[in-house]
């Protein structure tokens, strides 16, 4: 049986731009969050989004050179319903002078032209 397409026994090779291990949810459960205030950290983002469901991973990107927040990140839920609830509630949510932009992360395959 060589049908290992959706089999989690074969770990994917680590992506070069993300040294930490990122656990992603199923399609439609992974969010991109923009305009995150620079003072927020991963645990703050996790607290804000945990009311919508079970979070598998939560990451705010940090500039390695300056150690400053890049003001965007990911939140991955274990199901797409939680992600939709989070988008509905948090897209446009105002924190200080910024409004969050929350949208679905596009599946990697969508970027391929073929």
PDB file of C-alpha atoms in Angstrom:
ATOM      1  CA  UNK A   1       0.000   0.000   0.000  1.00  0.00           C
ATOM      2  CA  UNK A   2       1.913   3.023  -1.267  1.00  0.00           C
ATOM      3  CA  UNK A   3      -0.902   5.497  -0.720  1.00  0.00           C
ATOM      4  CA  UNK A   4       0.797   7.801   1.793  1.00  0.00           C
ATOM      5  CA  UNK A   5      -0.548  11.141   0.596  1.00  0.00           C
ATOM      6  CA  UNK A   6      -2.441  12.093   3.748  1.00  0.00           C
ATOM      7  CA  UNK A   7      -0.421   9.997   6.151  1.00  0.00           C
ATOM      8  CA  UNK A   8       1.144  11.765   9.116  1.00  0.00           C
ATOM      9  CA  UNK A   9       3.809   9.092   9.586  1.00  0.00           C
ATOM     10  CA  UNK A  10       6.120  10.869   7.164  1.00  0.00           C
ATOM     11  CA  UNK A  11       7.132  14.214   8.678  1.00  0.00           C
ATOM     12  CA  UNK A  12       7.472  17.008   6.167  1.00  0.00           C
ATOM     13  CA  UNK A  13      10.954  18.463   5.820  1.00  0.00           C
ATOM     14  CA  UNK A  14      11.323  21.666   7.843  1.00  0.00           C
ATOM     15  CA  UNK A  15      10.700  24.784   5.797  1.00  0.00           C
ATOM     16  CA  UNK A  16      13.847  26.915   5.501  1.00  0.00           C
ATOM     17  CA  UNK A  17      12.229  30.182   6.636  1.00  0.00           C
ATOM     18  CA  UNK A  18      10.791  28.836   9.880  1.00  0.00           C
ATOM     19  CA  UNK A  19      13.228  27.242  12.275  1.00  0.00           C
ATOM     20  CA  UNK A  20      10.647  26.498  14.955  1.00  0.00           C
ATOM     21  CA  UNK A  21       8.389  23.511  14.393  1.00  0.00           C
ATOM     22  CA  UNK A  22       5.016  24.812  13.268  1.00  0.00           C
ATOM     23  CA  UNK A  23       2.012  22.584  13.697  1.00  0.00           C
ATOM     24  CA  UNK A  24      -0.711  23.523  11.268  1.00  0.00           C
ATOM     25  CA  UNK A  25      -4.347  22.667  11.369  1.00  0.00           C
ATOM     26  CA  UNK A  26      -6.414  21.260   8.518  1.00  0.00           C
ATOM     27  CA  UNK A  27      -7.159  23.367   5.422  1.00  0.00           C
ATOM     28  CA  UNK A  28      -9.244  26.384   6.355  1.00  0.00           C
ATOM     29  CA  UNK A  29      -8.101  26.329  10.004  1.00  0.00           C
ATOM     30  CA  UNK A  30      -4.901  28.364   9.656  1.00  0.00           C
ATOM     31  CA  UNK A  31      -5.035  32.137   9.978  1.00  0.00           C
ATOM     32  CA  UNK A  32      -2.743  34.956   8.933  1.00  0.00           C
ATOM     33  CA  UNK A  33      -2.947  37.934  11.319  1.00  0.00           C
ATOM     34  CA  UNK A  34      -1.621  41.339  10.253  1.00  0.00           C
ATOM     35  CA  UNK A  35      -1.204  44.661  12.106  1.00  0.00           C
ATOM     36  CA  UNK A  36      -0.410  42.983  15.433  1.00  0.00           C
ATOM     37  CA  UNK A  37       0.793  45.652  17.876  1.00  0.00           C
ATOM     38  CA  UNK A  38       4.553  45.306  18.288  1.00  0.00           C
ATOM     39  CA  UNK A  39       4.329  44.857  22.067  1.00  0.00           C
ATOM     40  CA  UNK A  40       2.215  41.690  21.788  1.00  0.00           C
ATOM     41  CA  UNK A  41       3.901  38.300  22.108  1.00  0.00           C
ATOM     42  CA  UNK A  42       2.858  34.743  21.174  1.00  0.00           C
ATOM     43  CA  UNK A  43       1.086  34.161  24.496  1.00  0.00           C
ATOM     44  CA  UNK A  44      -0.942  37.384  24.104  1.00  0.00           C
ATOM     45  CA  UNK A  45      -2.097  36.328  20.654  1.00  0.00           C
ATOM     46  CA  UNK A  46      -2.909  32.861  21.954  1.00  0.00           C
ATOM     47  CA  UNK A  47      -5.030  34.314  24.777  1.00  0.00           C
ATOM     48  CA  UNK A  48      -6.936  36.547  22.348  1.00  0.00           C
ATOM     49  CA  UNK A  49      -7.758  33.703  19.950  1.00  0.00           C
ATOM     50  CA  UNK A  50      -8.199  30.791  22.369  1.00  0.00           C
ATOM     51  CA  UNK A  51     -11.828  31.770  23.034  1.00  0.00           C
ATOM     52  CA  UNK A  52     -12.696  30.564  19.501  1.00  0.00           C
ATOM     53  CA  UNK A  53     -11.371  27.017  19.799  1.00  0.00           C
ATOM     54  CA  UNK A  54      -8.377  24.770  20.341  1.00  0.00           C
ATOM     55  CA  UNK A  55      -5.172  26.398  19.107  1.00  0.00           C
ATOM     56  CA  UNK A  56      -2.515  24.071  17.702  1.00  0.00           C
ATOM     57  CA  UNK A  57       0.083  26.791  17.254  1.00  0.00           C
ATOM     58  CA  UNK A  58       0.425  30.524  17.549  1.00  0.00           C
ATOM     59  CA  UNK A  59       3.403  32.501  16.285  1.00  0.00           C
ATOM     60  CA  UNK A  60       4.237  36.184  15.928  1.00  0.00           C
ATOM     61  CA  UNK A  61       7.163  36.713  13.590  1.00  0.00           C
ATOM     62  CA  UNK A  62      10.225  38.406  15.060  1.00  0.00           C
ATOM     63  CA  UNK A  63      12.951  40.123  13.056  1.00  0.00           C
ATOM     64  CA  UNK A  64      16.088  38.183  13.975  1.00  0.00           C
ATOM     65  CA  UNK A  65      18.346  41.188  13.397  1.00  0.00           C
ATOM     66  CA  UNK A  66      16.480  43.626  15.660  1.00  0.00           C
ATOM     67  CA  UNK A  67      14.498  41.191  17.851  1.00  0.00           C
ATOM     68  CA  UNK A  68      11.449  43.381  17.131  1.00  0.00           C
ATOM     69  CA  UNK A  69       8.031  42.086  16.146  1.00  0.00           C
ATOM     70  CA  UNK A  70       7.293  42.098  12.421  1.00  0.00           C
ATOM     71  CA  UNK A  71       3.661  42.765  13.453  1.00  0.00           C
ATOM     72  CA  UNK A  72       2.208  39.708  11.725  1.00  0.00           C
ATOM     73  CA  UNK A  73       1.782  36.090  12.624  1.00  0.00           C
ATOM     74  CA  UNK A  74      -0.168  32.860  12.380  1.00  0.00           C
ATOM     75  CA  UNK A  75      -2.771  31.134  14.495  1.00  0.00           C
ATOM     76  CA  UNK A  76      -3.669  27.520  13.654  1.00  0.00           C
ATOM     77  CA  UNK A  77      -6.840  25.942  15.024  1.00  0.00           C
ATOM     78  CA  UNK A  78      -7.723  22.249  15.006  1.00  0.00           C
ATOM     79  CA  UNK A  79     -10.828  22.896  12.854  1.00  0.00           C
ATOM     80  CA  UNK A  80     -12.070  25.380  10.263  1.00  0.00           C
ATOM     81  CA  UNK A  81     -15.189  26.402  12.249  1.00  0.00           C
ATOM     82  CA  UNK A  82     -13.005  27.928  14.976  1.00  0.00           C
ATOM     83  CA  UNK A  83     -10.991  29.752  12.329  1.00  0.00           C
ATOM     84  CA  UNK A  84     -14.163  31.193  10.750  1.00  0.00           C
ATOM     85  CA  UNK A  85     -15.417  32.348  14.155  1.00  0.00           C
ATOM     86  CA  UNK A  86     -12.077  34.020  14.823  1.00  0.00           C
ATOM     87  CA  UNK A  87     -12.099  35.798  11.454  1.00  0.00           C
ATOM     88  CA  UNK A  88     -15.642  37.057  12.018  1.00  0.00           C
ATOM     89  CA  UNK A  89     -14.890  38.318  15.523  1.00  0.00           C
ATOM     90  CA  UNK A  90     -11.296  39.529  15.186  1.00  0.00           C
ATOM     91  CA  UNK A  91     -10.954  40.934  11.650  1.00  0.00           C
ATOM     92  CA  UNK A  92     -10.983  44.702  12.209  1.00  0.00           C
ATOM     93  CA  UNK A  93     -10.630  44.279  15.984  1.00  0.00           C
ATOM     94  CA  UNK A  94      -9.011  47.428  17.364  1.00  0.00           C
ATOM     95  CA  UNK A  95      -6.030  47.202  19.695  1.00  0.00           C
ATOM     96  CA  UNK A  96      -4.652  50.622  20.599  1.00  0.00           C
ATOM     97  CA  UNK A  97      -4.309  52.513  17.315  1.00  0.00           C
ATOM     98  CA  UNK A  98      -4.213  49.397  15.135  1.00  0.00           C
ATOM     99  CA  UNK A  99      -6.941  47.230  13.663  1.00  0.00           C
ATOM    100  CA  UNK A 100      -6.144  43.564  13.194  1.00  0.00           C
ATOM    101  CA  UNK A 101      -6.485  42.053   9.748  1.00  0.00           C
ATOM    102  CA  UNK A 102      -7.371  38.366  10.040  1.00  0.00           C
ATOM    103  CA  UNK A 103      -7.665  36.083   7.018  1.00  0.00           C
ATOM    104  CA  UNK A 104      -7.238  32.466   6.036  1.00  0.00           C
ATOM    105  CA  UNK A 105      -3.748  31.375   5.191  1.00  0.00           C
ATOM    106  CA  UNK A 106      -3.771  30.107   1.616  1.00  0.00           C
ATOM    107  CA  UNK A 107      -2.850  26.445   1.210  1.00  0.00           C
ATOM    108  CA  UNK A 108       0.697  26.068  -0.124  1.00  0.00           C
ATOM    109  CA  UNK A 109      -0.592  24.341  -3.275  1.00  0.00           C
ATOM    110  CA  UNK A 110      -2.683  27.378  -4.213  1.00  0.00           C
ATOM    111  CA  UNK A 111       0.466  29.355  -4.993  1.00  0.00           C
ATOM    112  CA  UNK A 112       1.595  26.888  -7.664  1.00  0.00           C
ATOM    113  CA  UNK A 113       0.603  27.915 -11.187  1.00  0.00           C
ATOM    114  CA  UNK A 114       0.147  24.281 -12.300  1.00  0.00           C
TER     115      UNK A 114
END
